[in-house]
PDB file of C-alpha atoms in Angstrom:
ATOM      1  CA  MET A   1      -2.279   5.163 -13.518  1.00  0.00           C
ATOM      2  CA  ALA A   2      -0.208   5.385 -10.324  1.00  0.00           C
ATOM      3  CA  GLN A   3       1.067   8.851  -9.484  1.00  0.00           C
ATOM      4  CA  PRO A   4       2.756  10.080  -6.293  1.00  0.00           C
ATOM      5  CA  MET A   5       0.538  11.629  -3.640  1.00  0.00           C
ATOM      6  CA  VAL A   6       0.672  15.393  -3.095  1.00  0.00           C
ATOM      7  CA  GLY A   7       3.888  16.051  -1.202  1.00  0.00           C
ATOM      8  CA  GLY A   8       4.844  18.532   1.498  1.00  0.00           C
ATOM      9  CA  ASP A   9       2.812  19.211   4.607  1.00  0.00           C
ATOM     10  CA  GLY A  10       0.475  21.931   3.333  1.00  0.00           C
ATOM     11  CA  ALA A  11      -3.311  22.029   3.485  1.00  0.00           C
ATOM     12  CA  HIS A  12      -3.714  19.925   0.333  1.00  0.00           C
ATOM     13  CA  SER A  13      -0.928  17.429   1.031  1.00  0.00           C
ATOM     14  CA  TYR A  14      -1.423  13.705   1.522  1.00  0.00           C
ATOM     15  CA  ALA A  15       0.086  14.030   4.985  1.00  0.00           C
ATOM     16  CA  LYS A  16      -2.762  16.339   6.003  1.00  0.00           C
ATOM     17  CA  ASN A  17      -5.536  14.479   4.154  1.00  0.00           C
ATOM     18  CA  SER A  18      -5.033  10.798   4.938  1.00  0.00           C
ATOM     19  CA  SER A  19      -6.600  10.415   8.361  1.00  0.00           C
ATOM     20  CA  GLY A  20      -9.296   8.139   6.936  1.00  0.00           C
ATOM     21  CA  GLN A  21      -6.710   5.637   5.732  1.00  0.00           C
ATOM     22  CA  GLY A  22      -4.964   5.952   9.096  1.00  0.00           C
ATOM     23  CA  ARG A  23      -8.111   4.980  10.984  1.00  0.00           C
ATOM     24  CA  VAL A  24      -8.509   1.836   8.905  1.00  0.00           C
ATOM     25  CA  MET A  25      -4.862   0.932   9.515  1.00  0.00           C
ATOM     26  CA  GLU A  26      -5.400   1.304  13.249  1.00  0.00           C
ATOM     27  CA  ARG A  27      -8.391  -1.037  13.027  1.00  0.00           C
ATOM     28  CA  ALA A  28      -6.197  -3.567  11.232  1.00  0.00           C
ATOM     29  CA  LYS A  29      -3.654  -3.471  14.064  1.00  0.00           C
ATOM     30  CA  GLU A  30      -5.270  -6.348  15.957  1.00  0.00           C
ATOM     31  CA  LEU A  31      -5.285  -8.544  12.838  1.00  0.00           C
ATOM     32  CA  ILE A  32      -1.577  -7.860  12.308  1.00  0.00           C
ATOM     33  CA  ASN A  33      -0.842  -8.616  15.969  1.00  0.00           C
ATOM     34  CA  GLU A  34      -2.700 -11.927  15.734  1.00  0.00           C
ATOM     35  CA  ALA A  35      -0.945 -12.923  12.508  1.00  0.00           C
ATOM     36  CA  ILE A  36       2.510 -12.217  13.942  1.00  0.00           C
ATOM     37  CA  ALA A  37       1.686 -14.006  17.201  1.00  0.00           C
ATOM     38  CA  ASP A  38       0.281 -17.088  15.470  1.00  0.00           C
ATOM     39  CA  LYS A  39       2.125 -17.320  12.144  1.00  0.00           C
ATOM     40  CA  LEU A  40       5.603 -15.839  12.597  1.00  0.00           C
ATOM     41  CA  ASP A  41       8.018 -18.756  13.138  1.00  0.00           C
ATOM     42  CA  LEU A  42      11.179 -17.366  14.703  1.00  0.00           C
ATOM     43  CA  LYS A  43      12.990 -20.697  14.458  1.00  0.00           C
ATOM     44  CA  LEU A  44      12.262 -21.002  10.747  1.00  0.00           C
ATOM     45  CA  LEU A  45      13.395 -17.393  10.287  1.00  0.00           C
ATOM     46  CA  LYS A  46      16.537 -18.180  12.317  1.00  0.00           C
ATOM     47  CA  ILE A  47      16.138 -15.010  14.365  1.00  0.00           C
ATOM     48  CA  ASP A  48      18.563 -14.728  17.270  1.00  0.00           C
ATOM     49  CA  THR A  49      20.154 -11.987  19.366  1.00  0.00           C
ATOM     50  CA  SER A  50      22.548 -11.038  16.575  1.00  0.00           C
ATOM     51  CA  SER A  51      19.898 -10.842  13.843  1.00  0.00           C
ATOM     52  CA  THR A  52      18.599  -7.885  11.871  1.00  0.00           C
ATOM     53  CA  PHE A  53      14.843  -8.010  11.273  1.00  0.00           C
ATOM     54  CA  ARG A  54      13.936  -6.388   7.968  1.00  0.00           C
ATOM     55  CA  VAL A  55      10.526  -4.834   7.271  1.00  0.00           C
ATOM     56  CA  ALA A  56       9.350  -3.107   4.079  1.00  0.00           C
ATOM     57  CA  ASP A  57       6.335  -0.821   3.618  1.00  0.00           C
ATOM     58  CA  LEU A  58       5.431  -0.628  -0.067  1.00  0.00           C
ATOM     59  CA  GLY A  59       3.510   2.468  -1.116  1.00  0.00           C
ATOM     60  CA  CYS A  60       4.528   4.473   1.950  1.00  0.00           C
ATOM     61  CA  SER A  61       3.754   7.944   0.536  1.00  0.00           C
ATOM     62  CA  THR A  62       4.866  10.818   2.815  1.00  0.00           C
ATOM     63  CA  GLY A  63       3.554   9.739   6.229  1.00  0.00           C
ATOM     64  CA  PRO A  64       2.311   9.722   8.882  1.00  0.00           C
ATOM     65  CA  ASN A  65       0.359   6.490   8.299  1.00  0.00           C
ATOM     66  CA  THR A  66       3.405   4.493   7.264  1.00  0.00           C
ATOM     67  CA  PHE A  67       5.027   5.229  10.627  1.00  0.00           C
ATOM     68  CA  ILE A  68       1.933   4.001  12.475  1.00  0.00           C
ATOM     69  CA  VAL A  69       1.908   0.707  10.582  1.00  0.00           C
ATOM     70  CA  VAL A  70       5.643   0.148  11.025  1.00  0.00           C
ATOM     71  CA  GLN A  71       5.419   0.871  14.763  1.00  0.00           C
ATOM     72  CA  ASN A  72       2.506  -1.561  15.127  1.00  0.00           C
ATOM     73  CA  ILE A  73       4.474  -4.287  13.337  1.00  0.00           C
ATOM     74  CA  ILE A  74       7.625  -3.758  15.405  1.00  0.00           C
ATOM     75  CA  GLU A  75       5.700  -3.777  18.677  1.00  0.00           C
ATOM     76  CA  ALA A  76       4.018  -7.048  17.692  1.00  0.00           C
ATOM     77  CA  ILE A  77       7.393  -8.590  16.811  1.00  0.00           C
ATOM     78  CA  GLU A  78       8.886  -7.460  20.134  1.00  0.00           C
ATOM     79  CA  LEU A  79       5.986  -9.063  21.993  1.00  0.00           C
ATOM     80  CA  LYS A  80       6.521 -12.273  20.032  1.00  0.00           C
ATOM     81  CA  LEU A  81      10.216 -12.250  20.949  1.00  0.00           C
ATOM     82  CA  LEU A  82       9.409 -11.764  24.633  1.00  0.00           C
ATOM     83  CA  GLN A  83       7.034 -14.709  24.599  1.00  0.00           C
ATOM     84  CA  ALA A  84       9.384 -16.989  22.665  1.00  0.00           C
ATOM     85  CA  ASP A  85      12.050 -18.400  24.982  1.00  0.00           C
ATOM     86  CA  ARG A  86      12.022 -15.051  26.804  1.00  0.00           C
ATOM     87  CA  GLN A  87      14.252 -13.572  24.135  1.00  0.00           C
ATOM     88  CA  ASN A  88      15.193  -9.947  24.851  1.00  0.00           C
ATOM     89  CA  PRO A  89      13.826  -7.858  21.935  1.00  0.00           C
ATOM     90  CA  SER A  90      16.253  -5.026  22.700  1.00  0.00           C
ATOM     91  CA  THR A  91      19.083  -7.129  21.252  1.00  0.00           C
ATOM     92  CA  ILE A  92      17.366  -7.404  17.860  1.00  0.00           C
ATOM     93  CA  GLU A  93      17.993  -4.614  15.356  1.00  0.00           C
ATOM     94  CA  PHE A  94      15.243  -3.546  12.956  1.00  0.00           C
ATOM     95  CA  GLN A  95      15.737  -2.160   9.471  1.00  0.00           C
ATOM     96  CA  VAL A  96      12.741  -0.621   7.730  1.00  0.00           C
ATOM     97  CA  PHE A  97      12.563   0.109   4.008  1.00  0.00           C
ATOM     98  CA  PHE A  98      10.107   2.770   2.846  1.00  0.00           C
ATOM     99  CA  ASN A  99       9.154   2.309  -0.798  1.00  0.00           C
ATOM    100  CA  ASP A 100       7.091   4.379  -3.185  1.00  0.00           C
ATOM    101  CA  HIS A 101       6.942   5.915  -6.648  1.00  0.00           C
ATOM    102  CA  PRO A 102      10.333   7.430  -7.682  1.00  0.00           C
ATOM    103  CA  GLU A 103       8.709  10.878  -7.673  1.00  0.00           C
ATOM    104  CA  ASN A 104       7.345  10.471  -4.151  1.00  0.00           C
ATOM    105  CA  ASP A 105       8.242  13.268  -1.718  1.00  0.00           C
ATOM    106  CA  PHE A 106      10.799  11.304   0.298  1.00  0.00           C
ATOM    107  CA  ASN A 107      12.169  14.549   1.763  1.00  0.00           C
ATOM    108  CA  THR A 108       8.926  15.180   3.629  1.00  0.00           C
ATOM    109  CA  LEU A 109       8.775  11.512   4.640  1.00  0.00           C
ATOM    110  CA  PHE A 110      12.206  11.431   6.224  1.00  0.00           C
ATOM    111  CA  LYS A 111      11.848  14.833   7.864  1.00  0.00           C
ATOM    112  CA  ALA A 112       8.821  13.403   9.675  1.00  0.00           C
ATOM    113  CA  LEU A 113      10.539  10.230  10.902  1.00  0.00           C
ATOM    114  CA  PRO A 114       9.720   9.674  14.613  1.00  0.00           C
ATOM    115  CA  HIS A 115      12.660  10.638  16.817  1.00  0.00           C
ATOM    116  CA  SER A 116      11.921   7.755  19.172  1.00  0.00           C
ATOM    117  CA  ARG A 117      11.906   5.096  16.446  1.00  0.00           C
ATOM    118  CA  LYS A 118      13.502   1.736  17.148  1.00  0.00           C
ATOM    119  CA  TYR A 119      14.673   1.050  13.603  1.00  0.00           C
ATOM    120  CA  PHE A 120      17.122   2.088  10.933  1.00  0.00           C
ATOM    121  CA  ALA A 121      15.287   3.708   8.021  1.00  0.00           C
ATOM    122  CA  ALA A 122      16.027   3.599   4.305  1.00  0.00           C
ATOM    123  CA  GLY A 123      14.173   4.812   1.231  1.00  0.00           C
ATOM    124  CA  VAL A 124      13.655   2.548  -1.784  1.00  0.00           C
ATOM    125  CA  PRO A 125      12.212   4.418  -4.797  1.00  0.00           C
ATOM    126  CA  GLY A 126      10.685   2.222  -7.476  1.00  0.00           C
ATOM    127  CA  PHE A 127       7.519   0.610  -8.813  1.00  0.00           C
ATOM    128  CA  PHE A 128       6.463  -2.319  -6.659  1.00  0.00           C
ATOM    129  CA  GLN A 129       5.212  -4.303  -9.642  1.00  0.00           C
ATOM    130  CA  ASN A 130       8.932  -4.958 -10.174  1.00  0.00           C
ATOM    131  CA  ARG A 131      11.625  -6.461  -7.959  1.00  0.00           C
ATOM    132  CA  LEU A 132      12.911  -4.001  -5.369  1.00  0.00           C
ATOM    133  CA  PHE A 133      15.115  -6.140  -3.098  1.00  0.00           C
ATOM    134  CA  PRO A 134      17.548  -9.071  -3.365  1.00  0.00           C
ATOM    135  CA  LYS A 135      16.193 -12.572  -2.978  1.00  0.00           C
ATOM    136  CA  SER A 136      15.152 -13.714   0.511  1.00  0.00           C
ATOM    137  CA  THR A 137      15.945 -10.485   2.354  1.00  0.00           C
ATOM    138  CA  LEU A 138      12.642  -9.340   3.900  1.00  0.00           C
ATOM    139  CA  HIS A 139      10.971 -10.834   6.968  1.00  0.00           C
ATOM    140  CA  ILE A 140       7.747  -8.813   6.781  1.00  0.00           C
ATOM    141  CA  ILE A 141       6.222  -6.879   3.877  1.00  0.00           C
ATOM    142  CA  ASN A 142       3.328  -4.457   4.281  1.00  0.00           C
ATOM    143  CA  SER A 143       1.303  -2.582   1.681  1.00  0.00           C
ATOM    144  CA  SER A 144      -1.654  -0.419   2.692  1.00  0.00           C
ATOM    145  CA  TYR A 145      -3.986   1.490   0.348  1.00  0.00           C
ATOM    146  CA  ALA A 146      -1.576   1.190  -2.575  1.00  0.00           C
ATOM    147  CA  LEU A 147      -2.246  -1.898  -4.690  1.00  0.00           C
ATOM    148  CA  HIS A 148      -5.452  -0.535  -6.206  1.00  0.00           C
ATOM    149  CA  TRP A 149      -3.375   1.978  -8.194  1.00  0.00           C
ATOM    150  CA  LEU A 150      -2.671   0.535 -11.638  1.00  0.00           C
ATOM    151  CA  SER A 151       0.789   0.664 -13.169  1.00  0.00           C
ATOM    152  CA  LYS A 152      -0.633   2.116 -16.386  1.00  0.00           C
ATOM    153  CA  ILE A 153      -3.867   2.941 -18.170  1.00  0.00           C
ATOM    154  CA  PRO A 154      -5.092  -0.134 -20.078  1.00  0.00           C
ATOM    155  CA  LYS A 155      -4.145   0.258 -23.732  1.00  0.00           C
ATOM    156  CA  GLU A 156      -7.739  -0.545 -24.769  1.00  0.00           C
ATOM    157  CA  ILE A 157      -8.968   2.590 -22.970  1.00  0.00           C
ATOM    158  CA  VAL A 158      -6.833   5.205 -24.673  1.00  0.00           C
ATOM    159  CA  GLY A 159      -8.299   4.950 -28.174  1.00  0.00           C
ATOM    160  CA  GLY A 160     -11.122   7.445 -28.768  1.00  0.00           C
ATOM    161  CA  ASN A 161     -12.770   5.152 -31.293  1.00  0.00           C
ATOM    162  CA  SER A 162     -12.578   2.057 -29.110  1.00  0.00           C
ATOM    163  CA  LEU A 163     -15.659   0.413 -27.564  1.00  0.00           C
ATOM    164  CA  THR A 164     -13.891   0.793 -24.219  1.00  0.00           C
ATOM    165  CA  TRP A 165     -13.586   4.565 -24.526  1.00  0.00           C
ATOM    166  CA  ASN A 166     -15.582   5.696 -21.510  1.00  0.00           C
ATOM    167  CA  ARG A 167     -16.650   8.924 -23.161  1.00  0.00           C
ATOM    168  CA  GLU A 168     -17.864  11.830 -21.029  1.00  0.00           C
ATOM    169  CA  SER A 169     -17.922   9.857 -17.808  1.00  0.00           C
ATOM    170  CA  ILE A 170     -15.665   8.892 -14.913  1.00  0.00           C
ATOM    171  CA  ARG A 171     -18.658   7.449 -13.074  1.00  0.00           C
ATOM    172  CA  ASN A 172     -18.774   3.720 -12.528  1.00  0.00           C
ATOM    173  CA  LYS A 173     -22.549   3.503 -13.142  1.00  0.00           C
ATOM    174  CA  ARG A 174     -21.921   4.222 -16.815  1.00  0.00           C
ATOM    175  CA  PHE A 175     -19.021   1.806 -17.280  1.00  0.00           C
ATOM    176  CA  VAL A 176     -19.666  -0.554 -20.163  1.00  0.00           C
ATOM    177  CA  ASN A 177     -18.553  -4.169 -19.712  1.00  0.00           C
ATOM    178  CA  GLU A 178     -15.538  -3.703 -21.969  1.00  0.00           C
ATOM    179  CA  VAL A 179     -14.257  -0.885 -19.750  1.00  0.00           C
ATOM    180  CA  ALA A 180     -14.557  -2.952 -16.582  1.00  0.00           C
ATOM    181  CA  GLU A 181     -12.893  -5.918 -18.290  1.00  0.00           C
ATOM    182  CA  ALA A 182      -9.957  -3.797 -19.482  1.00  0.00           C
ATOM    183  CA  TYR A 183      -9.284  -2.432 -15.993  1.00  0.00           C
ATOM    184  CA  SER A 184      -9.749  -5.878 -14.459  1.00  0.00           C
ATOM    185  CA  ALA A 185      -7.215  -7.403 -16.857  1.00  0.00           C
ATOM    186  CA  GLN A 186      -4.681  -4.671 -16.075  1.00  0.00           C
ATOM    187  CA  PHE A 187      -5.153  -5.190 -12.333  1.00  0.00           C
ATOM    188  CA  LYS A 188      -4.680  -8.949 -12.789  1.00  0.00           C
ATOM    189  CA  ASN A 189      -1.362  -8.349 -14.563  1.00  0.00           C
ATOM    190  CA  ASP A 190      -0.223  -5.871 -11.914  1.00  0.00           C
ATOM    191  CA  ILE A 191      -1.118  -8.040  -8.923  1.00  0.00           C
ATOM    192  CA  GLU A 192       0.549 -11.096 -10.478  1.00  0.00           C
ATOM    193  CA  SER A 193       3.740  -9.100 -11.056  1.00  0.00           C
ATOM    194  CA  PHE A 194       3.587  -7.760  -7.502  1.00  0.00           C
ATOM    195  CA  LEU A 195       3.126 -11.193  -5.917  1.00  0.00           C
ATOM    196  CA  ASN A 196       5.804 -12.839  -8.066  1.00  0.00           C
ATOM    197  CA  ALA A 197       8.308 -10.162  -7.062  1.00  0.00           C
ATOM    198  CA  ARG A 198       7.461 -10.420  -3.374  1.00  0.00           C
ATOM    199  CA  ALA A 199       7.691 -14.231  -3.468  1.00  0.00           C
ATOM    200  CA  GLN A 200      11.371 -13.846  -4.343  1.00  0.00           C
ATOM    201  CA  GLU A 201      12.117 -11.096  -1.823  1.00  0.00           C
ATOM    202  CA  LEU A 202      10.402 -12.635   1.214  1.00  0.00           C
ATOM    203  CA  VAL A 203      12.386 -15.086   3.346  1.00  0.00           C
ATOM    204  CA  ALA A 204      10.998 -18.559   4.020  1.00  0.00           C
ATOM    205  CA  GLY A 205       8.505 -18.190   6.859  1.00  0.00           C
ATOM    206  CA  GLY A 206       8.097 -14.442   6.336  1.00  0.00           C
ATOM    207  CA  LEU A 207       4.748 -12.655   6.353  1.00  0.00           C
ATOM    208  CA  MET A 208       3.053 -10.161   4.045  1.00  0.00           C
ATOM    209  CA  PHE A 209       0.174  -7.869   4.994  1.00  0.00           C
ATOM    210  CA  ILE A 210      -2.007  -6.268   2.316  1.00  0.00           C
ATOM    211  CA  LEU A 211      -4.703  -3.699   3.021  1.00  0.00           C
ATOM    212  CA  ILE A 212      -6.638  -2.818  -0.119  1.00  0.00           C
ATOM    213  CA  VAL A 213      -9.952  -1.297  -1.158  1.00  0.00           C
ATOM    214  CA  ALA A 214     -12.315  -4.086  -2.202  1.00  0.00           C
ATOM    215  CA  VAL A 215     -15.988  -5.006  -2.551  1.00  0.00           C
ATOM    216  CA  PRO A 216     -17.725  -8.342  -1.879  1.00  0.00           C
ATOM    217  CA  ASP A 217     -18.177 -10.675  -4.837  1.00  0.00           C
ATOM    218  CA  GLY A 218     -21.373 -10.044  -6.751  1.00  0.00           C
ATOM    219  CA  ILE A 219     -21.908  -6.494  -5.500  1.00  0.00           C
ATOM    220  CA  PRO A 220     -21.269  -3.713  -8.053  1.00  0.00           C
ATOM    221  CA  LEU A 221     -19.040  -0.890  -6.858  1.00  0.00           C
ATOM    222  CA  SER A 222     -21.844   1.544  -7.718  1.00  0.00           C
ATOM    223  CA  GLN A 223     -23.933   0.030  -4.905  1.00  0.00           C
ATOM    224  CA  THR A 224     -21.308   0.629  -2.223  1.00  0.00           C
ATOM    225  CA  THR A 225     -20.664   3.776  -0.193  1.00  0.00           C
ATOM    226  CA  LEU A 226     -17.415   4.335  -2.084  1.00  0.00           C
ATOM    227  CA  GLY A 227     -19.206   3.891  -5.408  1.00  0.00           C
ATOM    228  CA  VAL A 228     -21.870   6.446  -4.495  1.00  0.00           C
ATOM    229  CA  PHE A 229     -19.117   8.916  -3.618  1.00  0.00           C
ATOM    230  CA  TYR A 230     -17.390   8.335  -6.964  1.00  0.00           C
ATOM    231  CA  ASP A 231     -20.663   8.830  -8.825  1.00  0.00           C
ATOM    232  CA  VAL A 232     -21.413  12.141  -7.087  1.00  0.00           C
ATOM    233  CA  PHE A 233     -17.830  13.347  -7.404  1.00  0.00           C
ATOM    234  CA  GLY A 234     -17.692  12.342 -11.079  1.00  0.00           C
ATOM    235  CA  SER A 235     -20.950  14.146 -11.788  1.00  0.00           C
ATOM    236  CA  CYS A 236     -19.549  17.304 -10.179  1.00  0.00           C
ATOM    237  CA  LEU A 237     -16.390  17.124 -12.278  1.00  0.00           C
ATOM    238  CA  MET A 238     -18.416  16.702 -15.457  1.00  0.00           C
ATOM    239  CA  ASP A 239     -20.567  19.725 -14.580  1.00  0.00           C
ATOM    240  CA  MET A 240     -17.430  21.803 -13.950  1.00  0.00           C
ATOM    241  CA  ALA A 241     -15.934  20.679 -17.253  1.00  0.00           C
ATOM    242  CA  LYS A 242     -19.085  21.716 -19.111  1.00  0.00           C
ATOM    243  CA  MET A 243     -18.838  25.116 -17.447  1.00  0.00           C
ATOM    244  CA  VAL A 244     -15.171  25.366 -18.562  1.00  0.00           C
ATOM    245  CA  ARG A 245     -13.954  25.954 -15.003  1.00  0.00           C
ATOM    246  CA  ILE A 246     -11.264  23.301 -14.943  1.00  0.00           C
TER     247      ILE A 246
END
C-alpha cells in the first residue's frame, strides 16, 4: 500500500537516500529529450509567446530527484522552442505541479526548491489513481519510481485463512500463484485508473513519461538483481522477527 516517503532531510530521509533513483532518472534524460524533440507538436498544442506551459510530476516525494526531472524537461522544451521557428523560449512561462500522497512532506519539498528555477511551482496533494486536474490542462506529465506502489493491499491478501495469505514470508520466492495473481489484479486496476485520469487531464498532443520498476516478460522477479535483494532482505527481517527485535 502506498505510503509517503520518510520526510525531512535527516540521515534516514528519502531526500538523503534516493541517489539510486536519481541516477536512473539522469540516464533517462536522453530518452526524454528525444521524445520532446520528435513528438512534441507545438502547433497542435497552440503554444505561442503568450502561452503557459504546464508540467506535472506525479509522485514527487520530497526532492531532489523531482527537481532534476523537471529541469531536464524544461530544458528540452526550451531547445524545441528555439528550433521551431526560432521562437524565444524566454517568453514562455512554465508552471509545474508537484503531486504526491496527501501526507507527503511538502514543507521539505518546497524549502528545497531551486532558487534559479524557471517555473512557477504549486503543490497538488492527492492520490494519482484519481483525477487531480481539470480536463485538458497539462502539456507534459511525468511519473518516476511511483506507479509500482499499490493504492491498497488486495482484499484477498488480508484474510489469515485465505489461500493467498503469504504466511511467514515477504520473499518473492515463496509467493504462491494466488498471491501473485492478487497483486497483479490490484496493479491492473490501479494502472487503468491512473491512465484514464491522465487521458482526461492531458491536452491533445501532450506527452507523458513513465519510469517504473519492471522485469522482462517470462523472467520471475526472483531471478533478477532486485529479486535477489528482496529475498535476502526478507530473510533478514524474518530472522529479526523470530528474535523479537522488531
